[in-house]
Coordinates of C-alpha atoms and ligand atoms in Angstrom, one line a residue:
M201 CA -2.6 15.2 -27.4
Y202 CA -4.0 13.0 -30.5
I203 CA -4.6 14.6 -33.7
S204 CA -6.5 12.5 -35.9
I205 CA -6.4 13.1 -39.8
K206 CA -9.1 11.5 -41.9
T207 CA -8.7 10.5 -45.5
R208 CA -10.8 8.8 -47.9
K209 CA -9.7 5.6 -47.5
R210 CA -7.7 5.8 -43.6
V211 CA -7.5 7.9 -40.6
L212 CA -4.2 9.0 -39.7
L213 CA -3.8 8.8 -36.0
V214 CA -0.6 11.1 -34.8
Y215 CA 0.1 11.3 -31.0
I216 CA 2.3 13.9 -30.5
L217 CA 3.9 16.7 -27.9
A218 CA 3.7 15.2 -24.3
S219 CA 4.6 11.6 -25.3
W220 CA 6.4 11.9 -28.3
P221 CA 9.0 9.6 -27.4
C222 CA 6.5 7.1 -28.0
S223 CA 5.1 8.0 -31.5
I224 CA 5.7 6.4 -34.7
Y225 CA 8.9 7.9 -35.3
G226 CA 10.4 8.2 -31.9
R227 CA 9.8 4.3 -31.4
V228 CA 12.4 3.8 -34.7
V229 CA 14.8 6.3 -33.2
S230 CA 14.7 5.0 -29.6
N231 CA 15.8 1.2 -31.3
C232 CA 19.4 1.9 -30.9
S233 CA 20.5 -1.5 -31.2
L234 CA 20.9 -3.7 -34.3
G235 CA 22.1 -7.3 -34.2
A236 CA 25.1 -7.0 -32.2
M237 CA 25.9 -3.2 -32.5
N238 CA 24.7 -1.2 -29.6
Y239 CA 24.6 2.3 -31.4
A240 CA 23.4 3.8 -28.0
R241 CA 27.0 3.7 -26.8
F242 CA 28.3 5.9 -29.5
L243 CA 25.9 8.8 -29.1
T244 CA 26.7 12.0 -27.6
A245 CA 24.7 13.7 -24.9
V246 CA 23.9 16.3 -27.4
S247 CA 22.5 14.1 -29.9
A248 CA 20.9 11.5 -27.4
A249 CA 18.9 14.4 -26.0
R250 CA 17.7 15.6 -29.5
K251 CA 14.0 14.9 -29.9
P252 CA 11.9 14.5 -32.6
S253 CA 10.1 17.8 -33.8
P254 CA 6.5 17.3 -34.1
I255 CA 5.5 19.8 -36.8
R256 CA 8.7 18.6 -38.7
M257 CA 7.2 15.1 -38.5
L258 CA 3.7 16.4 -39.8
T259 CA 5.6 18.0 -42.8
E260 CA 6.9 14.3 -43.4
I261 CA 3.3 13.1 -43.1
Q262 CA 1.9 15.7 -45.2
Q263 CA 4.3 14.9 -47.9
R264 CA 3.4 11.2 -48.2
S265 CA -0.4 12.4 -48.2
P266 CA -3.1 11.9 -50.9
P267 CA -4.2 15.2 -52.5
S268 CA -7.5 14.7 -50.7
M269 CA -5.7 15.4 -47.4
I270 CA -7.0 18.7 -45.7
S271 CA -4.0 20.1 -43.8
L272 CA -4.9 22.8 -40.8
A273 CA -1.3 21.4 -39.2
A274 CA 1.4 22.9 -41.3
G275 CA 2.8 26.5 -40.2
A276 CA 4.1 26.5 -44.1
P277 CA 3.4 29.8 -45.6
N278 CA 1.3 30.0 -48.8
P279 CA 3.3 29.7 -51.9
N280 CA 0.6 31.5 -53.7
T281 CA 2.2 34.7 -52.0
F282 CA 5.7 33.9 -53.8
P283 CA 6.6 35.9 -56.7
F284 CA 8.0 33.0 -58.5
H285 CA 6.0 31.3 -61.0
S286 CA 7.3 28.4 -63.2
C287 CA 10.6 27.8 -64.6
S288 CA 12.7 25.9 -67.3
I289 CA 16.1 24.6 -66.8
Q290 CA 18.1 23.3 -70.1
V291 CA 20.2 20.2 -69.5
K292 CA 23.7 20.3 -71.9
N293 CA 21.9 17.4 -73.7
G294 CA 19.1 19.7 -74.8
D295 CA 16.8 17.7 -72.1
M296 CA 14.4 20.0 -70.5
L297 CA 13.5 20.6 -66.7
T298 CA 10.3 21.8 -66.5
F299 CA 8.8 23.2 -63.1
D300 CA 5.1 23.7 -63.9
E301 CA 3.1 26.0 -61.5
T302 CA 2.3 23.1 -59.1
M303 CA 5.9 21.7 -59.1
M304 CA 7.2 25.3 -58.5
K305 CA 5.1 25.5 -55.2
R306 CA 6.3 22.4 -54.4
A307 CA 9.9 23.4 -55.0
L308 CA 9.6 26.6 -53.1
Q309 CA 7.9 25.1 -50.0
Y310 CA 8.8 23.5 -46.8
S311 CA 9.8 19.8 -47.6
A312 CA 10.7 16.9 -45.7
S313 CA 13.9 16.9 -43.3
S314 CA 15.4 13.6 -44.4
G315 CA 14.9 14.6 -48.0
I316 CA 12.4 14.5 -51.0
P317 CA 10.8 10.8 -51.6
E318 CA 11.8 10.5 -54.8
L319 CA 15.5 12.0 -54.3
L320 CA 16.1 9.1 -51.9
T321 CA 14.4 6.4 -53.5
W322 CA 16.6 7.0 -56.7
M323 CA 19.3 7.5 -54.6
K324 CA 19.1 4.2 -52.8
A325 CA 18.8 2.0 -55.6
L326 CA 22.0 3.6 -57.0
Q327 CA 23.8 3.3 -53.7
K328 CA 22.3 -0.9 -53.7
N329 CA 23.4 -1.3 -57.2
L330 CA 27.0 0.4 -56.7
H331 CA 28.0 -0.7 -52.9
N332 CA 25.3 -3.8 -52.1
P333 CA 25.7 -3.1 -48.6
P334 CA 25.7 -6.7 -46.7
T335 CA 23.0 -5.1 -44.1
A336 CA 20.8 -3.4 -46.5
N337 CA 17.1 -3.8 -46.1
Y338 CA 16.0 -0.3 -47.4
S339 CA 12.1 -0.9 -46.6
A340 CA 11.6 1.9 -44.4
E341 CA 10.5 0.5 -41.1
K342 CA 12.3 -2.9 -41.0
G343 CA 15.7 -1.7 -43.1
K344 CA 18.8 -1.7 -41.1
M345 CA 20.2 0.7 -43.0
D346 CA 18.8 4.2 -44.4
M347 CA 19.8 7.6 -46.0
C348 CA 19.1 11.1 -46.0
V349 CA 19.8 14.1 -47.9
T350 CA 22.1 17.0 -46.6
T351 CA 23.0 20.3 -48.0
G352 CA 26.7 19.1 -49.2
S353 CA 28.4 16.5 -47.5
Q354 CA 30.0 18.9 -45.1
E355 CA 26.3 19.2 -43.5
G356 CA 26.5 15.4 -43.2
L357 CA 29.8 15.1 -41.8
C358 CA 29.5 18.1 -39.4
K359 CA 26.3 16.5 -37.8
V360 CA 27.7 12.8 -37.9
F361 CA 30.7 14.2 -35.9
E362 CA 28.4 16.2 -33.6
M363 CA 26.5 12.9 -33.1
L364 CA 29.5 10.7 -32.2
V365 CA 32.1 13.0 -30.9
N366 CA 32.3 14.1 -26.9
P367 CA 35.1 16.7 -25.9
G368 CA 37.9 14.4 -24.6
D369 CA 37.1 11.7 -26.8
N370 CA 40.0 10.2 -28.7
V371 CA 39.1 10.0 -32.7
L372 CA 41.4 8.2 -35.4
L373 CA 42.3 9.7 -38.6
D374 CA 44.9 9.7 -41.1
A375 CA 46.3 13.2 -41.7
P376 CA 46.9 15.2 -43.6
T377 CA 43.4 15.2 -44.2
Y378 CA 40.6 17.6 -45.7
S379 CA 40.8 21.2 -43.7
G380 CA 37.1 21.1 -43.6
T381 CA 36.9 17.9 -41.1
L382 CA 39.6 19.6 -39.0
A383 CA 37.5 22.6 -38.9
A384 CA 34.4 20.5 -37.8
L385 CA 36.3 18.5 -35.5
Q386 CA 38.3 20.4 -33.5
P387 CA 35.9 22.7 -31.5
L388 CA 34.6 19.6 -30.6
G389 CA 37.2 19.4 -28.3
C390 CA 38.3 15.9 -28.9
N391 CA 41.9 14.0 -29.4
L392 CA 42.8 13.9 -33.1
I393 CA 44.8 10.6 -33.4
N394 CA 46.8 10.2 -36.5
V395 CA 47.2 7.0 -38.2
P396 CA 50.1 6.6 -40.7
S397 CA 49.5 6.7 -44.1
D398 CA 50.7 6.7 -47.4
Q399 CA 49.9 6.9 -51.1
H400 CA 47.5 4.3 -50.7
G401 CA 45.8 5.6 -48.0
M402 CA 45.4 4.6 -44.2
I403 CA 48.2 1.5 -43.0
P404 CA 46.1 -1.1 -41.4
G405 CA 49.6 -2.1 -39.3
G406 CA 49.7 1.7 -38.8
L407 CA 46.3 1.7 -37.2
K408 CA 46.8 -1.6 -35.7
E409 CA 50.1 -0.1 -33.6
V410 CA 48.0 3.0 -32.4
L411 CA 45.4 0.8 -31.3
S412 CA 47.4 -1.5 -29.1
R413 CA 47.7 1.2 -26.6
W414 CA 44.5 0.0 -25.7
D415 CA 42.9 -3.3 -24.6
P416 CA 40.0 -4.5 -26.9
A417 CA 39.0 -5.8 -23.4
D418 CA 38.3 -2.6 -22.4
V419 CA 36.2 -1.0 -25.1
H420 CA 32.7 -1.6 -23.5
K421 CA 34.0 -0.4 -19.8
P422 CA 32.6 2.4 -18.4
H423 CA 34.5 5.7 -19.1
S424 CA 36.8 3.8 -21.5
T425 CA 39.2 5.9 -23.4
V426 CA 39.3 3.5 -26.5
P427 CA 38.4 5.1 -29.5
R428 CA 35.0 4.7 -31.1
V429 CA 35.4 6.5 -34.6
L430 CA 37.8 6.2 -37.1
Y431 CA 37.2 8.8 -40.3
T432 CA 39.0 8.4 -43.6
I433 CA 38.9 10.0 -47.2
P434 CA 39.2 6.3 -49.0
N435 CA 39.4 7.6 -52.4
G436 CA 41.7 10.8 -54.2
G437 CA 42.0 11.8 -50.5
N438 CA 41.9 15.3 -50.2
P439 CA 44.9 16.8 -49.8
T440 CA 46.9 13.8 -50.7
G441 CA 45.3 12.3 -53.9
A442 CA 45.9 9.1 -52.1
S443 CA 43.3 5.8 -53.1
M444 CA 43.4 3.3 -50.2
T445 CA 43.6 -0.5 -51.5
T446 CA 41.1 -2.5 -51.0
Q447 CA 42.7 -5.3 -48.8
R448 CA 43.8 -2.3 -46.7
K449 CA 40.0 -1.3 -46.1
R450 CA 39.4 -5.2 -45.1
D451 CA 42.4 -5.3 -42.8
V452 CA 41.4 -1.8 -41.2
Y453 CA 37.6 -3.2 -41.1
E454 CA 38.6 -6.0 -39.5
L455 CA 40.7 -4.0 -36.6
A456 CA 37.4 -1.9 -36.4
R457 CA 35.5 -4.9 -35.6
Q458 CA 37.7 -5.9 -33.0
Y459 CA 37.7 -2.4 -31.2
D460 CA 33.8 -2.0 -32.0
L461 CA 34.8 1.1 -34.1
L462 CA 32.4 3.2 -36.4
I463 CA 33.8 3.9 -39.5
I464 CA 33.0 7.2 -41.1
E465 CA 33.8 7.0 -45.0
D466 CA 34.2 10.3 -46.2
D467 CA 33.9 9.8 -50.4
P468 CA 33.1 12.6 -52.4
Y469 CA 35.7 11.7 -54.9
Y470 CA 34.4 8.0 -55.5
F471 CA 32.9 9.1 -58.8
L472 CA 36.2 10.3 -59.8
Q473 CA 38.2 7.4 -59.6
F474 CA 39.9 7.2 -63.1
D475 CA 40.0 3.5 -63.1
K476 CA 37.6 0.9 -63.4
P477 CA 36.4 -1.0 -61.6
W478 CA 35.6 1.0 -58.8
A479 CA 37.3 0.0 -55.7
P480 CA 34.9 -1.8 -53.4
T481 CA 33.8 0.6 -50.2
F482 CA 33.8 0.0 -46.6
L483 CA 30.0 0.4 -46.6
S484 CA 30.1 -2.9 -49.3
M485 CA 31.9 -4.8 -46.5
D486 CA 30.0 -3.6 -43.7
V487 CA 28.3 -6.8 -42.3
D488 CA 27.9 -5.6 -38.9
G489 CA 26.5 -2.1 -39.5
R490 CA 29.4 0.1 -38.5
V491 CA 29.9 2.8 -41.5
I492 CA 28.1 5.8 -41.8
R493 CA 29.2 6.7 -45.7
T494 CA 29.0 10.5 -46.8
D495 CA 28.7 11.0 -50.6
S496 CA 28.8 14.2 -52.3
F497 CA 27.0 15.4 -55.8
S498 CA 29.5 18.4 -55.9
K499 CA 32.0 17.0 -57.9
I500 CA 29.7 15.5 -60.5
L501 CA 26.5 17.5 -60.8
S502 CA 27.2 20.6 -59.2
S503 CA 29.2 22.2 -55.8
G504 CA 26.3 25.2 -55.9
L505 CA 23.5 23.1 -55.4
R506 CA 24.6 21.6 -52.1
I507 CA 23.4 18.1 -52.4
G508 CA 25.2 15.3 -50.6
F509 CA 23.9 11.9 -48.7
V510 CA 24.8 10.3 -45.4
T511 CA 24.0 6.4 -45.7
G512 CA 24.4 3.9 -43.0
P513 CA 22.7 2.2 -39.9
K514 CA 19.3 3.3 -39.4
P515 CA 19.1 4.5 -35.6
L516 CA 22.4 6.8 -37.1
V517 CA 20.7 7.9 -39.6
D518 CA 17.5 9.1 -37.6
R519 CA 19.8 10.7 -35.6
V520 CA 21.3 13.2 -38.1
V521 CA 17.8 13.4 -39.6
L522 CA 16.7 15.1 -35.8
H523 CA 19.6 17.3 -36.0
I524 CA 18.6 18.5 -39.2
Q525 CA 15.1 19.2 -37.9
A526 CA 16.4 21.6 -35.7
S527 CA 18.8 23.3 -37.9
T528 CA 18.3 23.7 -41.6
M529 CA 15.1 21.9 -41.9
H530 CA 16.2 20.6 -45.1
T531 CA 18.1 20.8 -47.8
S532 CA 16.6 23.3 -50.6
T533 CA 13.6 21.6 -51.8
F534 CA 14.5 23.4 -55.4
T535 CA 17.3 21.7 -55.7
Q536 CA 16.7 18.3 -54.7
L537 CA 13.8 18.6 -57.2
M538 CA 16.0 20.0 -59.8
V539 CA 18.4 17.0 -59.3
S540 CA 15.5 14.5 -58.8
Q541 CA 14.0 15.4 -62.2
L542 CA 17.8 15.4 -63.8
L543 CA 18.1 11.8 -62.4
H544 CA 15.0 10.4 -63.0
G545 CA 15.5 11.5 -66.6
W546 CA 19.0 10.0 -66.7
G547 CA 18.2 6.8 -65.2
Q548 CA 21.5 4.9 -63.5
E549 CA 22.9 4.7 -67.0
G550 CA 22.7 7.8 -68.0
F551 CA 23.7 9.0 -64.9
L552 CA 27.0 6.8 -65.1
N553 CA 27.6 7.9 -68.3
H554 CA 27.7 11.4 -67.4
V555 CA 30.2 10.2 -64.7
D556 CA 32.2 8.5 -67.4
G557 CA 32.3 12.2 -69.2
V558 CA 33.2 14.1 -65.9
I559 CA 36.0 11.4 -65.2
E560 CA 37.2 11.5 -68.6
F561 CA 37.8 15.6 -68.0
Y562 CA 39.8 14.7 -65.0
R563 CA 42.0 12.2 -65.9
T564 CA 43.2 14.6 -68.9
Q565 CA 43.7 17.2 -66.6
R566 CA 45.7 15.0 -63.8
D567 CA 47.9 14.2 -67.0
A568 CA 48.5 17.5 -68.1
M569 CA 49.3 18.3 -64.5
L570 CA 51.6 15.4 -64.0
S571 CA 53.3 16.4 -67.6
S572 CA 54.2 19.5 -66.5
A573 CA 55.2 18.5 -62.9
D574 CA 57.8 16.4 -64.8
K575 CA 58.5 18.9 -67.0
C576 CA 59.1 21.8 -64.2
L577 CA 59.2 20.3 -60.9
K578 CA 61.5 17.1 -61.3
D579 CA 64.6 18.4 -59.9
V580 CA 63.0 20.2 -57.0
A581 CA 60.0 18.0 -56.0
E582 CA 58.3 14.7 -55.8
W583 CA 54.9 13.5 -56.0
H584 CA 52.5 10.3 -56.6
A585 CA 50.1 10.1 -59.8
P586 CA 46.5 10.4 -57.7
A587 CA 44.0 7.8 -59.2
A588 CA 41.0 9.9 -58.0
G589 CA 39.9 13.2 -57.1
M590 CA 41.6 16.6 -58.2
F591 CA 44.5 16.7 -56.3
L592 CA 48.4 16.5 -56.4
W593 CA 50.8 16.4 -53.5
I594 CA 53.5 17.7 -53.7
K595 CA 56.9 17.4 -51.6
V596 CA 59.0 20.5 -51.6
K597 CA 62.7 18.7 -51.7
G598 CA 65.0 21.0 -49.2
V599 CA 62.0 23.3 -47.8
A600 CA 61.2 21.9 -44.2
D601 CA 57.9 24.0 -44.1
T602 CA 55.7 25.6 -47.5
Q603 CA 53.9 28.1 -45.7
K604 CA 56.3 31.1 -46.5
L605 CA 56.9 30.0 -49.9
I606 CA 53.3 29.4 -50.8
M607 CA 51.6 32.2 -49.0
E608 CA 54.0 35.2 -49.7
K609 CA 56.7 34.4 -52.5
A610 CA 53.9 32.4 -54.8
M611 CA 51.2 34.8 -54.3
E612 CA 53.6 37.3 -55.1
K613 CA 54.2 35.6 -58.7
E614 CA 50.3 35.5 -59.1
V615 CA 50.6 31.5 -58.5
L616 CA 47.5 30.3 -56.0
L617 CA 48.3 26.8 -54.1
V618 CA 47.5 25.6 -50.6
P619 CA 50.4 24.9 -48.3
G620 CA 50.3 21.3 -47.0
G621 CA 50.5 22.6 -43.0
V622 CA 46.4 23.5 -43.4
F623 CA 45.9 19.9 -43.5
M624 CA 47.9 18.6 -40.3
I625 CA 46.3 18.3 -37.2
N626 CA 48.5 20.7 -35.5
S627 CA 48.5 23.2 -38.4
S628 CA 52.0 24.9 -36.9
D629 CA 54.0 21.8 -37.3
P630 CA 56.5 22.6 -40.3
C631 CA 55.3 20.8 -43.6
P632 CA 57.1 20.3 -47.0
Y633 CA 54.0 19.8 -49.1
V634 CA 52.0 21.5 -51.2
R635 CA 48.3 21.2 -52.5
A636 CA 47.8 21.7 -56.6
A637 CA 44.2 21.2 -57.6
F638 CA 44.3 20.4 -61.4
S639 CA 40.2 20.9 -61.5
L640 CA 39.9 24.7 -62.6
S641 CA 42.9 25.6 -64.6
T642 CA 43.8 25.1 -68.4
P643 CA 47.2 22.9 -69.0
E644 CA 48.6 25.9 -70.4
Q645 CA 48.3 27.9 -67.0
I646 CA 49.0 24.6 -64.9
D647 CA 52.1 24.5 -66.8
E648 CA 53.2 28.2 -66.4
A649 CA 52.2 28.3 -62.5
F650 CA 54.7 25.0 -62.1
K651 CA 57.5 26.9 -63.5
R652 CA 57.0 29.7 -61.4
L653 CA 56.6 27.4 -58.5
S654 CA 60.1 25.8 -59.9
A655 CA 61.9 29.1 -60.2
L656 CA 60.7 30.3 -56.7
I657 CA 61.8 26.6 -55.1
K658 CA 64.9 27.5 -56.3
E659 CA 65.7 30.7 -55.2
S660 CA 64.8 29.7 -51.6
L661 CA 67.2 26.9 -51.5
Ligands
PMP870 N1 35.1 15.9 -47.7 C1 36.1 16.2 -48.7 C2 37.1 15.2 -48.3 C3 36.2 17.1 -49.4 O1 37.3 17.0 -50.0 C4 34.7 17.9 -49.7 C5 34.5 19.1 -50.5 N2 36.0 19.8 -50.6 C6 33.6 17.6 -48.7 C7 33.6 16.5 -47.6 C8 32.6 18.4 -49.0 O2 32.0 18.9 -50.0 P1 30.5 19.0 -50.0 O3 29.9 19.8 -48.6 O4 30.6 19.9 -51.3 O5 29.7 17.6 -50.5

């Protein structure tokens, strides 16, 4: 079935329903190889079975259409019936974000699943400036790389995992790791394989050793058990605070090439690196198109607005967008427009100035926590100063497992911390670590908390 949409200057022909895979959008999606990479090999059956939503596709077309377009297509509600009229939001620097009546109607309406164009354009320029990915050519049809907006980076991660991880697959990661990653991966029924790591992140020699269980010659054999996916948090790791050195990233990337692995670079603390220049990312080294990067505005603009991004090879980003079409449909138009207005007002320089201010805050907080730890915990614990993020990973000496200490005794003394076990692949394995966040508490509160923790540790020895 064809729908033909006439505008003054052009006729848009959209071929939908029965032959959808041959449509404009379907053709882009089904092209699953770029250069040497064969992305079809990485897709799960669930992801491969996803089809573009004809209705969502029309929303994308409508978004790009001139006002003269008459749309009888969309099943969108009429925003005139909504109770909101307009709004203005004062930015701390005195700027105003204004949503007049027209803008408000747009903000309250459905929008494209990949994200609103002006936010994507801004982010692509930033991404290019920060990472200059070797395979990037963001021009829509020819581009090898693409981006989409997600509802926080958590949504992006979940969807990337669902796209790439089949039950029984071997997945590589450096645990302890973010509990939200474990929560997303474990129900997929995969085998999580721990790659050794230390305060400088994943250890390439350890990865090499783990991978030596398989022969690179078997990678492309049918039913191969060679892992296809490696996940890591490269900066200010949650919970460890570890940041990976550039050389380690290069070595890991080389191993990924040897075994044809995709690297999932989950980097929500990228903007919270305390020292400049910021470390080169996996994305910046990605000559093959084997890196999928998740970014987040949660730590620098707002966690409640829920804005994150997936950047990666276009055939894979397209798959994530198909999943978004079928689930959330899109990240809130309102919050995207709000952030987009802010960013366009600031420009990249203004944004990076703001980030510098945020870094300054967290650096001061980190230093306060390190000095309290030095004062209160020196005899009973060990740690490494994090170079990014918001966490201190503390090893309690002489305590095999911190679960009881933290969940019972510390709580009784009104100190909340996270026992390290929750970040381990097997959460019931004994873990002598504790995660302390320096994001919210004042230096005085941190000091008091560590005094109480120190007393509890001494009591339990
Ligand atoms: N990855 C890591 C490592 C995190 O620590 C977090 C948040 N705690 C996320 C992803 C998710 O962040 P968000 O969805 O808020 O962007």
